[in-house]
């Protein structure tokens, strides 16, 4: 069968399964999640054997050590997938919640009821654990899901898919509620992105190239984040110890992730005192600094930042530093060069804290806390499916509730419109 | 200047104005809305003079009487635009509301804060009052807006734009917060739909052709509804008077709108008694019926429905009628032929009412009430910008809150991530 037909059939089957999924009780959904967790542990050997086929091929193809590491299903990966599913089973089910109930003058009772989105497509890169993590969250929210992992992880993902299918069958749920695209061809992605009749939402997870490809080709709405160019602004009068701790944590605690700080903005009034101490601490941690002219005048040993540096998501131990005359200039810098991902201020000033919260246009705005807290788990959403930096439907870290929508429910006693 | 450059400049200017809009107080926004209302009344003569230029051209081009009627700015249109703005000024401002506040174990206080979307593009057809109604709602929610009305209404829309610009200037707000595309060329729409760097959301309002064109060409997220194929299902044991009143009201009260009933589904057990009485009432109102074979056996004088009828949005005094064996068959029919717009059940059965609410996949689900209540005003949302039949961001009638999104606000005391 041609790839296009296979993908179309998968999408239609997912749509059909989504009807049953939407009616599924929380109890039943949790039973399935726990069953998958159990089976992943029981079938660990088989999953790892399939994973080794991917690893052999990856070595033949000369993939980097880092990529091979991401591809490997270790014992710890098995445990973490099973634990993740059990945690999602513990989370509250968002489906069915009724909110904003009001009674109209004519007696109609109007509410919003939370319902699943329907069918979600997830397109991701090499980590096979995404297959389980994403499937678990979509399933918990009552959606059918089609997963398309990296071509280098095909055997691993197929093995995980068969574990899920077994669990669905044994619990009497439709097997097509969770499907993995069974071929490596890139063409499959393009066909998947054209199934706007059957798929309600696409979530790409991976590098900027993947995300741009998906946005370019999708006829289906996409929830995405391109990059995290996150800032910390150290305000005039900021507590120096707090400013140092937050700046250091935001950059160094885990530099390779999207919520790490990439640019440090410092108020002119504190730059002379703050920057030398901070630079010393960064140097000890191996952080390379790139400064604006004022920064370089204070720290003569560091490199000058280019215009390009302010747009850069280093995802590495590199940091650009700029001295600004006031908070307006700091916010203007974030607006111009930032990515609406995460912005933090360190301040002791009440009015400026209020203004920063209101006026900074970013999915997560923090006062006196590290940028590293932009994370679904840290913010109390439970497991996270991704971070959206575009504003429609969800803005910021997305938990299970963001995989749902609401419909209006209107209860009457025979009302007609006059 | 080329059209593309003009549109790009407009979009960039809107983006810049949106920053100021987002910081604008409710008080200020309401002042602007009331000022526009006042000026529309004061400048009515000039607006109507410009409107007459459009009407002369429309007659030369041979537009239908119905289209010319929609295009005409009557005295009542002036009053209705001004009244609409004053009502929107009275509505609560959604921006700034903080919800879902929780304190994390480490003391971080996490909230969601409601914020404007940014820049909204509205693409619509002939009615000039949409220029004012849509601009008012977008403005109230703190957004900048670019309006592209029908080419036949260019003079009218330009006149309304100049009234809005005067009001913005006199109140010290950025004039570019509300802009009207100043040329007739269709090319302008295509360029507008490509401004994904500056525009956050596109809302098309008009016929299915317009909406499909917008969805096809837009690189920006679109909130849309294609059509309303709305159903009423008369259940076994339904109160016959209530069933008759709701069916009649859903079809006849205003047949030319999207929330009018297009297909009536009747349980087999009540069909013999219900349909003849109902058909008589419909006949008196001039409604043409098209029935399934079972319906035609009961009502031998009516036309047989074709497969195509079940998909049809007549927007006219025509109704298709089908007899079904049970509620499952009714819901299955709605799923197959409906448009996820509005579905109503008339029933006295508690369990089936609960099931209908849960299992019907539609933006508005009603029990014992007319489909005509799917309307922002009727459901208590205030003025409505449209009805979404796709699930992302908003599903169902959209009020001013649906023109906003939320960001996370995190307040700390120096927290860093461990």
mmCIF file of N, CA, C and O in Angstrom, chain A residues 23 102 104 106 108 117 221 242 245 249 253 357-360 362-370 372-373 377-378 380-381 391-393 395 405-410 412-418, chain B residues 23 102 104 106 108 117 221 242 245 249 253 357-360 362-370 372-373 377-381 391-393 395 405-410 412-418:
data_model
loop_
_atom_site.group_PDB
_atom_site.id
_atom_site.type_symbol
_atom_site.label_atom_id
_atom_site.label_comp_id
_atom_site.label_asym_id
_atom_site.label_seq_id
_atom_site.Cartn_x
_atom_site.Cartn_y
_atom_site.Cartn_z
ATOM 1 N N UNK A 23 -15.419 8.889 25.557
ATOM 2 C CA UNK A 23 -16.447 8.382 26.475
ATOM 3 C C UNK A 23 -15.859 7.554 27.614
ATOM 4 O O UNK A 23 -16.587 7.063 28.472
ATOM 5 N N UNK A 102 -23.482 29.385 34.676
ATOM 6 C CA UNK A 102 -24.318 30.548 35.001
ATOM 7 C C UNK A 102 -25.754 30.245 34.572
ATOM 8 O O UNK A 102 -25.972 29.468 33.646
ATOM 9 N N UNK A 104 -29.078 31.886 33.014
ATOM 10 C CA UNK A 104 -29.539 33.041 32.253
ATOM 11 C C UNK A 104 -30.909 33.496 32.767
ATOM 12 O O UNK A 104 -31.624 32.701 33.385
ATOM 13 N N UNK A 106 -33.677 33.640 31.413
ATOM 14 C CA UNK A 106 -34.771 32.764 30.984
ATOM 15 C C UNK A 106 -34.692 31.372 31.618
ATOM 16 O O UNK A 106 -35.471 30.488 31.258
ATOM 17 N N UNK A 108 -32.174 29.157 31.436
ATOM 18 C CA UNK A 108 -31.192 28.244 30.849
ATOM 19 C C UNK A 108 -29.960 28.192 31.740
ATOM 20 O O UNK A 108 -29.457 29.236 32.168
ATOM 21 N N UNK A 117 -9.461 16.914 22.956
ATOM 22 C CA UNK A 117 -9.344 17.579 21.654
ATOM 23 C C UNK A 117 -9.786 16.646 20.533
ATOM 24 O O UNK A 117 -10.350 17.094 19.548
ATOM 25 N N UNK A 221 -3.652 22.748 12.954
ATOM 26 C CA UNK A 221 -3.037 23.657 13.925
ATOM 27 C C UNK A 221 -1.844 23.009 14.641
ATOM 28 O O UNK A 221 -1.869 21.823 14.946
ATOM 29 N N UNK A 242 21.182 37.537 45.978
ATOM 30 C CA UNK A 242 20.088 36.910 45.257
ATOM 31 C C UNK A 242 20.319 37.004 43.750
ATOM 32 O O UNK A 242 20.097 36.032 43.011
ATOM 33 N N UNK A 245 22.924 34.452 42.785
ATOM 34 C CA UNK A 245 22.430 33.070 42.856
ATOM 35 C C UNK A 245 21.473 32.765 41.702
ATOM 36 O O UNK A 245 21.556 31.709 41.066
ATOM 37 N N UNK A 249 22.302 30.157 38.722
ATOM 38 C CA UNK A 249 21.421 29.007 38.563
ATOM 39 C C UNK A 249 20.774 28.991 37.183
ATOM 40 O O UNK A 249 20.670 27.946 36.530
ATOM 41 N N UNK A 253 22.932 25.709 35.979
ATOM 42 C CA UNK A 253 22.380 24.501 36.585
ATOM 43 C C UNK A 253 22.131 23.415 35.534
ATOM 44 O O UNK A 253 22.332 22.242 35.772
ATOM 45 N N UNK A 357 6.002 42.346 35.655
ATOM 46 C CA UNK A 357 4.998 41.289 35.503
ATOM 47 C C UNK A 357 3.990 41.663 34.418
ATOM 48 O O UNK A 357 3.648 40.857 33.553
ATOM 49 N N UNK A 358 3.519 42.887 34.452
ATOM 50 C CA UNK A 358 2.490 43.305 33.486
ATOM 51 C C UNK A 358 3.039 43.479 32.078
ATOM 52 O O UNK A 358 2.402 43.118 31.097
ATOM 53 N N UNK A 359 4.227 44.065 31.979
ATOM 54 C CA UNK A 359 4.662 44.569 30.672
ATOM 55 C C UNK A 359 5.588 43.633 29.903
ATOM 56 O O UNK A 359 5.888 43.890 28.744
ATOM 57 N N UNK A 360 6.057 42.578 30.536
ATOM 58 C CA UNK A 360 6.949 41.671 29.822
ATOM 59 C C UNK A 360 6.112 40.640 29.084
ATOM 60 O O UNK A 360 5.306 39.935 29.681
ATOM 61 N N UNK A 362 5.932 37.473 27.667
ATOM 62 C CA UNK A 362 6.633 36.197 27.655
ATOM 63 C C UNK A 362 5.728 35.143 28.286
ATOM 64 O O UNK A 362 4.886 35.470 29.120
ATOM 65 N N UNK A 363 5.933 33.881 27.903
ATOM 66 C CA UNK A 363 5.026 32.833 28.383
ATOM 67 C C UNK A 363 5.161 32.616 29.890
ATOM 68 O O UNK A 363 4.196 32.249 30.549
ATOM 69 N N UNK A 364 6.367 32.830 30.421
ATOM 70 C CA UNK A 364 6.569 32.769 31.866
ATOM 71 C C UNK A 364 7.381 33.986 32.282
ATOM 72 O O UNK A 364 8.450 34.250 31.724
ATOM 73 N N UNK A 365 6.864 34.731 33.240
ATOM 74 C CA UNK A 365 7.519 35.926 33.763
ATOM 75 C C UNK A 365 7.785 35.673 35.241
ATOM 76 O O UNK A 365 6.851 35.331 35.980
ATOM 77 N N UNK A 366 9.047 35.820 35.670
ATOM 78 C CA UNK A 366 9.387 35.502 37.064
ATOM 79 C C UNK A 366 9.964 36.718 37.776
ATOM 80 O O UNK A 366 10.737 37.482 37.186
ATOM 81 N N UNK A 367 9.611 36.869 39.040
ATOM 82 C CA UNK A 367 10.230 37.872 39.898
ATOM 83 C C UNK A 367 11.034 37.132 40.960
ATOM 84 O O UNK A 367 10.485 36.264 41.661
ATOM 85 N N UNK A 368 12.305 37.445 41.035
ATOM 86 C CA UNK A 368 13.183 36.868 42.068
ATOM 87 C C UNK A 368 13.153 35.342 42.099
ATOM 88 O O UNK A 368 13.005 34.721 43.161
ATOM 89 N N UNK A 369 13.261 34.753 40.917
ATOM 90 C CA UNK A 369 13.368 33.290 40.831
ATOM 91 C C UNK A 369 14.096 32.935 39.532
ATOM 92 O O UNK A 369 14.104 33.717 38.572
ATOM 93 N N UNK A 370 14.674 31.765 39.508
ATOM 94 C CA UNK A 370 15.480 31.310 38.371
ATOM 95 C C UNK A 370 14.615 31.001 37.151
ATOM 96 O O UNK A 370 13.502 30.471 37.286
ATOM 97 N N UNK A 372 14.990 28.665 35.316
ATOM 98 C CA UNK A 372 14.893 27.205 35.237
ATOM 99 C C UNK A 372 13.555 26.663 35.759
ATOM 100 O O UNK A 372 13.257 25.492 35.580
ATOM 101 N N UNK A 373 12.751 27.536 36.394
ATOM 102 C CA UNK A 373 11.450 27.075 36.880
ATOM 103 C C UNK A 373 10.387 27.016 35.785
ATOM 104 O O UNK A 373 9.265 26.599 36.045
ATOM 105 N N UNK A 377 6.356 20.516 35.564
ATOM 106 C CA UNK A 377 6.444 19.909 36.889
ATOM 107 C C UNK A 377 6.708 20.952 37.959
ATOM 108 O O UNK A 377 6.041 20.988 38.998
ATOM 109 N N UNK A 378 7.667 21.853 37.708
ATOM 110 C CA UNK A 378 8.041 22.871 38.697
ATOM 111 C C UNK A 378 6.895 23.840 38.954
ATOM 112 O O UNK A 378 6.758 24.374 40.053
ATOM 113 N N UNK A 380 3.760 23.082 38.802
ATOM 114 C CA UNK A 380 2.609 22.403 39.395
ATOM 115 C C UNK A 380 1.590 21.877 38.401
ATOM 116 O O UNK A 380 0.471 21.540 38.762
ATOM 117 N N UNK A 381 1.969 21.783 37.110
ATOM 118 C CA UNK A 381 1.035 21.257 36.108
ATOM 119 C C UNK A 381 1.121 19.752 35.974
ATOM 120 O O UNK A 381 0.379 19.153 35.197
ATOM 121 N N UNK A 391 0.763 32.166 21.111
ATOM 122 C CA UNK A 391 -0.228 32.512 22.120
ATOM 123 C C UNK A 391 -1.564 31.797 22.012
ATOM 124 O O UNK A 391 -2.324 31.778 22.959
ATOM 125 N N UNK A 392 -1.846 31.229 20.861
ATOM 126 C CA UNK A 392 -3.164 30.633 20.708
ATOM 127 C C UNK A 392 -3.265 29.294 21.439
ATOM 128 O O UNK A 392 -2.355 28.473 21.365
ATOM 129 N N UNK A 393 -4.370 29.078 22.120
ATOM 130 C CA UNK A 393 -4.702 27.839 22.839
ATOM 131 C C UNK A 393 -3.881 27.668 24.115
ATOM 132 O O UNK A 393 -4.444 27.432 25.169
ATOM 133 N N UNK A 395 -0.023 29.039 26.109
ATOM 134 C CA UNK A 395 1.169 29.887 26.073
ATOM 135 C C UNK A 395 1.964 29.495 27.314
ATOM 136 O O UNK A 395 1.462 29.649 28.428
ATOM 137 N N UNK A 405 -10.165 20.699 25.342
ATOM 138 C CA UNK A 405 -10.830 21.956 25.031
ATOM 139 C C UNK A 405 -12.152 21.962 25.814
ATOM 140 O O UNK A 405 -12.350 21.100 26.669
ATOM 141 N N UNK A 406 -13.018 22.926 25.564
ATOM 142 C CA UNK A 406 -14.315 22.924 26.244
ATOM 143 C C UNK A 406 -15.433 23.067 25.222
ATOM 144 O O UNK A 406 -15.252 23.672 24.174
ATOM 145 N N UNK A 407 -16.592 22.471 25.564
ATOM 146 C CA UNK A 407 -17.804 22.730 24.781
ATOM 147 C C UNK A 407 -18.830 23.359 25.713
ATOM 148 O O UNK A 407 -18.710 23.249 26.940
ATOM 149 N N UNK A 408 -19.829 24.006 25.145
ATOM 150 C CA UNK A 408 -20.901 24.569 25.959
ATOM 151 C C UNK A 408 -21.995 23.526 26.162
ATOM 152 O O UNK A 408 -22.393 22.853 25.203
ATOM 153 N N UNK A 409 -22.456 23.433 27.391
ATOM 154 C CA UNK A 409 -23.589 22.564 27.711
ATOM 155 C C UNK A 409 -24.709 23.468 28.209
ATOM 156 O O UNK A 409 -24.504 24.276 29.116
ATOM 157 N N UNK A 410 -25.873 23.352 27.587
ATOM 158 C CA UNK A 410 -27.002 24.222 27.925
ATOM 159 C C UNK A 410 -28.181 23.346 28.346
ATOM 160 O O UNK A 410 -28.650 22.525 27.561
ATOM 161 N N UNK A 412 -32.061 23.156 29.596
ATOM 162 C CA UNK A 412 -33.284 23.961 29.617
ATOM 163 C C UNK A 412 -34.505 23.158 30.018
ATOM 164 O O UNK A 412 -34.411 21.971 30.359
ATOM 165 N N UNK A 413 -35.654 23.825 29.952
ATOM 166 C CA UNK A 413 -36.933 23.202 30.288
ATOM 167 C C UNK A 413 -37.941 23.508 29.184
ATOM 168 O O UNK A 413 -39.115 23.742 29.455
ATOM 169 N N UNK A 414 -37.436 23.587 27.951
ATOM 170 C CA UNK A 414 -38.314 23.889 26.834
ATOM 171 C C UNK A 414 -38.162 25.315 26.318
ATOM 172 O O UNK A 414 -38.987 25.779 25.523
ATOM 173 N N UNK A 415 -37.101 26.002 26.709
ATOM 174 C CA UNK A 415 -36.922 27.391 26.261
ATOM 175 C C UNK A 415 -36.805 27.497 24.732
ATOM 176 O O UNK A 415 -36.108 26.703 24.102
ATOM 177 N N UNK A 416 -37.465 28.498 24.191
ATOM 178 C CA UNK A 416 -37.285 28.841 22.777
ATOM 179 C C UNK A 416 -36.904 30.304 22.699
ATOM 180 O O UNK A 416 -37.086 31.056 23.656
ATOM 181 N N UNK A 417 -36.338 30.690 21.557
ATOM 182 C CA UNK A 417 -35.866 32.061 21.434
ATOM 183 C C UNK A 417 -36.994 32.954 20.936
ATOM 184 O O UNK A 417 -37.706 32.599 19.994
ATOM 185 N N UNK A 418 -37.124 34.101 21.564
ATOM 186 C CA UNK A 418 -38.203 35.042 21.203
ATOM 187 C C UNK A 418 -37.765 35.914 20.028
ATOM 188 O O UNK A 418 -36.683 36.378 19.968
ATOM 189 N N UNK B 23 -0.676 47.527 27.620
ATOM 190 C CA UNK B 23 -0.451 48.224 28.890
ATOM 191 C C UNK B 23 -1.582 49.175 29.244
ATOM 192 O O UNK B 23 -1.551 49.843 30.275
ATOM 193 N N UNK B 102 -1.466 29.123 42.741
ATOM 194 C CA UNK B 102 -1.089 28.055 43.690
ATOM 195 C C UNK B 102 0.294 28.377 44.243
ATOM 196 O O UNK B 102 1.097 29.030 43.575
ATOM 197 N N UNK B 104 3.765 26.732 45.435
ATOM 198 C CA UNK B 104 4.526 25.489 45.324
ATOM 199 C C UNK B 104 5.221 25.189 46.660
ATOM 200 O O UNK B 104 5.412 26.110 47.467
ATOM 201 N N UNK B 106 8.183 24.995 47.424
ATOM 202 C CA UNK B 106 9.354 25.858 47.666
ATOM 203 C C UNK B 106 8.969 27.325 47.882
ATOM 204 O O UNK B 106 9.845 28.188 47.982
ATOM 205 N N UNK B 108 7.283 29.343 45.817
ATOM 206 C CA UNK B 108 6.959 30.105 44.599
ATOM 207 C C UNK B 108 5.440 30.217 44.479
ATOM 208 O O UNK B 108 4.724 29.219 44.632
ATOM 209 N N UNK B 117 -4.016 38.874 23.064
ATOM 210 C CA UNK B 117 -3.310 38.024 22.107
ATOM 211 C C UNK B 117 -2.216 38.799 21.394
ATOM 212 O O UNK B 117 -1.180 38.253 21.067
ATOM 213 N N UNK B 221 -2.392 31.281 12.697
ATOM 214 C CA UNK B 221 -3.542 30.506 13.170
ATOM 215 C C UNK B 221 -4.869 31.192 12.839
ATOM 216 O O UNK B 221 -4.973 32.413 12.907
ATOM 217 N N UNK B 242 -43.403 20.355 23.895
ATOM 218 C CA UNK B 242 -42.053 20.919 23.961
ATOM 219 C C UNK B 242 -41.261 20.585 22.694
ATOM 220 O O UNK B 242 -40.575 21.436 22.123
ATOM 221 N N UNK B 245 -42.514 22.820 19.920
ATOM 222 C CA UNK B 245 -42.098 24.223 20.082
ATOM 223 C C UNK B 245 -40.604 24.402 19.776
ATOM 224 O O UNK B 245 -40.196 25.340 19.094
ATOM 225 N N UNK B 249 -39.178 26.465 16.602
ATOM 226 C CA UNK B 249 -38.341 27.636 16.874
ATOM 227 C C UNK B 249 -36.954 27.467 16.242
ATOM 228 O O UNK B 249 -36.407 28.404 15.650
ATOM 229 N N UNK B 253 -37.640 30.407 13.463
ATOM 230 C CA UNK B 253 -37.540 31.725 14.082
ATOM 231 C C UNK B 253 -36.614 32.647 13.289
ATOM 232 O O UNK B 253 -36.858 33.841 13.166
ATOM 233 N N UNK B 357 -25.416 14.842 26.559
ATOM 234 C CA UNK B 357 -24.491 15.921 26.929
ATOM 235 C C UNK B 357 -23.035 15.450 26.808
ATOM 236 O O UNK B 357 -22.185 16.130 26.254
ATOM 237 N N UNK B 358 -22.758 14.260 27.332
ATOM 238 C CA UNK B 358 -21.385 13.757 27.326
ATOM 239 C C UNK B 358 -20.917 13.347 25.939
ATOM 240 O O UNK B 358 -19.779 13.602 25.553
ATOM 241 N N UNK B 359 -21.806 12.677 25.177
ATOM 242 C CA UNK B 359 -21.322 11.961 24.000
ATOM 243 C C UNK B 359 -21.483 12.716 22.687
ATOM 244 O O UNK B 359 -20.988 12.282 21.660
ATOM 245 N N UNK B 360 -22.180 13.831 22.696
ATOM 246 C CA UNK B 360 -22.361 14.581 21.455
ATOM 247 C C UNK B 360 -21.186 15.531 21.276
ATOM 248 O O UNK B 360 -20.911 16.357 22.142
ATOM 249 N N UNK B 362 -19.974 18.449 19.846
ATOM 250 C CA UNK B 362 -20.428 19.662 19.199
ATOM 251 C C UNK B 362 -20.093 20.845 20.095
ATOM 252 O O UNK B 362 -20.004 20.701 21.310
ATOM 253 N N UNK B 363 -19.910 22.023 19.490
ATOM 254 C CA UNK B 363 -19.466 23.181 20.277
ATOM 255 C C UNK B 363 -20.524 23.613 21.287
ATOM 256 O O UNK B 363 -20.196 24.120 22.352
ATOM 257 N N UNK B 364 -21.810 23.427 20.955
ATOM 258 C CA UNK B 364 -22.880 23.694 21.909
ATOM 259 C C UNK B 364 -23.854 22.516 21.882
ATOM 260 O O UNK B 364 -24.321 22.116 20.813
ATOM 261 N N UNK B 365 -24.097 21.940 23.053
ATOM 262 C CA UNK B 365 -25.009 20.807 23.198
ATOM 263 C C UNK B 365 -26.143 21.265 24.106
ATOM 264 O O UNK B 365 -25.889 21.769 25.200
ATOM 265 N N UNK B 366 -27.386 21.138 23.640
ATOM 266 C CA UNK B 366 -28.525 21.630 24.421
ATOM 267 C C UNK B 366 -29.494 20.514 24.771
ATOM 268 O O UNK B 366 -29.753 19.631 23.952
ATOM 269 N N UNK B 367 -30.040 20.571 25.969
ATOM 270 C CA UNK B 367 -31.115 19.680 26.377
ATOM 271 C C UNK B 367 -32.366 20.528 26.545
ATOM 272 O O UNK B 367 -32.340 21.528 27.288
ATOM 273 N N UNK B 368 -33.415 20.163 25.840
ATOM 274 C CA UNK B 368 -34.718 20.847 25.976
ATOM 275 C C UNK B 368 -34.628 22.361 25.789
ATOM 276 O O UNK B 368 -35.164 23.141 26.591
ATOM 277 N N UNK B 369 -33.925 22.763 24.747
ATOM 278 C CA UNK B 369 -33.867 24.185 24.390
ATOM 279 C C UNK B 369 -33.571 24.302 22.898
ATOM 280 O O UNK B 369 -33.005 23.386 22.284
ATOM 281 N N UNK B 370 -33.937 25.426 22.324
ATOM 282 C CA UNK B 370 -33.799 25.653 20.888
ATOM 283 C C UNK B 370 -32.333 25.822 20.482
ATOM 284 O O UNK B 370 -31.542 26.439 21.206
ATOM 285 N N UNK B 372 -31.315 27.830 18.510
ATOM 286 C CA UNK B 372 -31.108 29.261 18.289
ATOM 287 C C UNK B 372 -30.395 29.937 19.461
ATOM 288 O O UNK B 372 -29.986 31.094 19.357
ATOM 289 N N UNK B 373 -30.219 29.224 20.582
ATOM 290 C CA UNK B 373 -29.505 29.819 21.718
ATOM 291 C C UNK B 373 -27.985 29.753 21.556
ATOM 292 O O UNK B 373 -27.269 30.264 22.405
ATOM 293 N N UNK B 377 -24.408 36.348 22.983
ATOM 294 C CA UNK B 377 -25.290 37.149 23.824
ATOM 295 C C UNK B 377 -26.231 36.271 24.631
ATOM 296 O O UNK B 377 -26.390 36.423 25.841
ATOM 297 N N UNK B 378 -26.860 35.297 23.957
ATOM 298 C CA UNK B 378 -27.828 34.422 24.619
ATOM 299 C C UNK B 378 -27.183 33.559 25.699
ATOM 300 O O UNK B 378 -27.813 33.225 26.697
ATOM 301 N N UNK B 379 -25.908 33.184 25.486
ATOM 302 C CA UNK B 379 -25.244 32.308 26.461
ATOM 303 C C UNK B 379 -24.521 33.111 27.544
ATOM 304 O O UNK B 379 -23.853 32.549 28.410
ATOM 305 N N UNK B 380 -24.631 34.450 27.473
ATOM 306 C CA UNK B 380 -24.094 35.274 28.544
ATOM 307 C C UNK B 380 -22.648 35.684 28.366
ATOM 308 O O UNK B 380 -21.991 36.123 29.313
ATOM 309 N N UNK B 381 -22.105 35.562 27.143
ATOM 310 C CA UNK B 381 -20.715 35.968 26.903
ATOM 311 C C UNK B 381 -20.610 37.436 26.524
ATOM 312 O O UNK B 381 -19.512 37.940 26.316
ATOM 313 N N UNK B 391 -11.510 22.977 17.413
ATOM 314 C CA UNK B 391 -11.420 22.827 18.867
ATOM 315 C C UNK B 391 -10.291 23.601 19.517
ATOM 316 O O UNK B 391 -10.313 23.804 20.727
ATOM 317 N N UNK B 392 -9.300 23.990 18.744
ATOM 318 C CA UNK B 392 -8.161 24.633 19.376
ATOM 319 C C UNK B 392 -8.490 26.065 19.786
ATOM 320 O O UNK B 392 -9.098 26.807 19.028
ATOM 321 N N UNK B 393 -8.053 26.449 20.993
ATOM 322 C CA UNK B 393 -8.192 27.788 21.551
ATOM 323 C C UNK B 393 -9.625 28.101 21.966
ATOM 324 O O UNK B 393 -9.860 28.506 23.097
ATOM 325 N N UNK B 395 -13.933 26.855 21.209
ATOM 326 C CA UNK B 395 -14.882 25.942 20.551
ATOM 327 C C UNK B 395 -16.254 26.476 20.923
ATOM 328 O O UNK B 395 -16.601 26.522 22.097
ATOM 329 N N UNK B 405 -5.220 35.553 25.882
ATOM 330 C CA UNK B 405 -4.575 34.294 26.264
ATOM 331 C C UNK B 405 -4.073 34.482 27.690
ATOM 332 O O UNK B 405 -4.423 35.478 28.337
ATOM 333 N N UNK B 406 -3.304 33.520 28.216
ATOM 334 C CA UNK B 406 -2.748 33.702 29.555
ATOM 335 C C UNK B 406 -1.242 33.474 29.528
ATOM 336 O O UNK B 406 -0.739 32.696 28.720
ATOM 337 N N UNK B 407 -0.538 34.186 30.405
ATOM 338 C CA UNK B 407 0.875 33.867 30.639
ATOM 339 C C UNK B 407 1.028 33.450 32.098
ATOM 340 O O UNK B 407 0.148 33.735 32.925
ATOM 341 N N UNK B 408 2.126 32.767 32.408
ATOM 342 C CA UNK B 408 2.399 32.392 33.790
ATOM 343 C C UNK B 408 3.164 33.518 34.479
ATOM 344 O O UNK B 408 4.112 34.079 33.911
ATOM 345 N N UNK B 409 2.735 33.837 35.694
ATOM 346 C CA UNK B 409 3.443 34.805 36.525
ATOM 347 C C UNK B 409 3.943 34.055 37.759
ATOM 348 O O UNK B 409 3.150 33.383 38.433
ATOM 349 N N UNK B 410 5.234 34.145 38.019
ATOM 350 C CA UNK B 410 5.841 33.399 39.122
ATOM 351 C C UNK B 410 6.519 34.394 40.053
ATOM 352 O O UNK B 410 7.425 35.126 39.637
ATOM 353 N N UNK B 412 8.708 34.992 43.456
ATOM 354 C CA UNK B 412 9.590 34.270 44.364
ATOM 355 C C UNK B 412 10.308 35.188 45.335
ATOM 356 O O UNK B 412 10.070 36.403 45.375
ATOM 357 N N UNK B 413 11.182 34.595 46.108
ATOM 358 C CA UNK B 413 11.983 35.315 47.087
ATOM 359 C C UNK B 413 13.438 34.900 46.947
ATOM 360 O O UNK B 413 14.157 34.753 47.930
ATOM 361 N N UNK B 414 13.855 34.622 45.708
ATOM 362 C CA UNK B 414 15.229 34.194 45.487
ATOM 363 C C UNK B 414 15.362 32.707 45.207
ATOM 364 O O UNK B 414 16.467 32.167 45.203
ATOM 365 N N UNK B 415 14.245 32.030 44.906
ATOM 366 C CA UNK B 415 14.310 30.575 44.659
ATOM 367 C C UNK B 415 15.204 30.239 43.460
ATOM 368 O O UNK B 415 15.128 30.904 42.422
ATOM 369 N N UNK B 416 16.013 29.213 43.640
ATOM 370 C CA UNK B 416 16.772 28.642 42.516
ATOM 371 C C UNK B 416 16.451 27.154 42.444
ATOM 372 O O UNK B 416 15.955 26.574 43.404
ATOM 373 N N UNK B 417 16.735 26.565 41.277
ATOM 374 C CA UNK B 417 16.364 25.168 41.092
ATOM 375 C C UNK B 417 17.486 24.252 41.569
ATOM 376 O O UNK B 417 18.652 24.492 41.267
ATOM 377 N N UNK B 418 17.101 23.238 42.284
ATOM 378 C CA UNK B 418 18.123 22.325 42.865
ATOM 379 C C UNK B 418 18.498 21.263 41.841
ATOM 380 O O UNK B 418 17.662 20.689 41.221
#
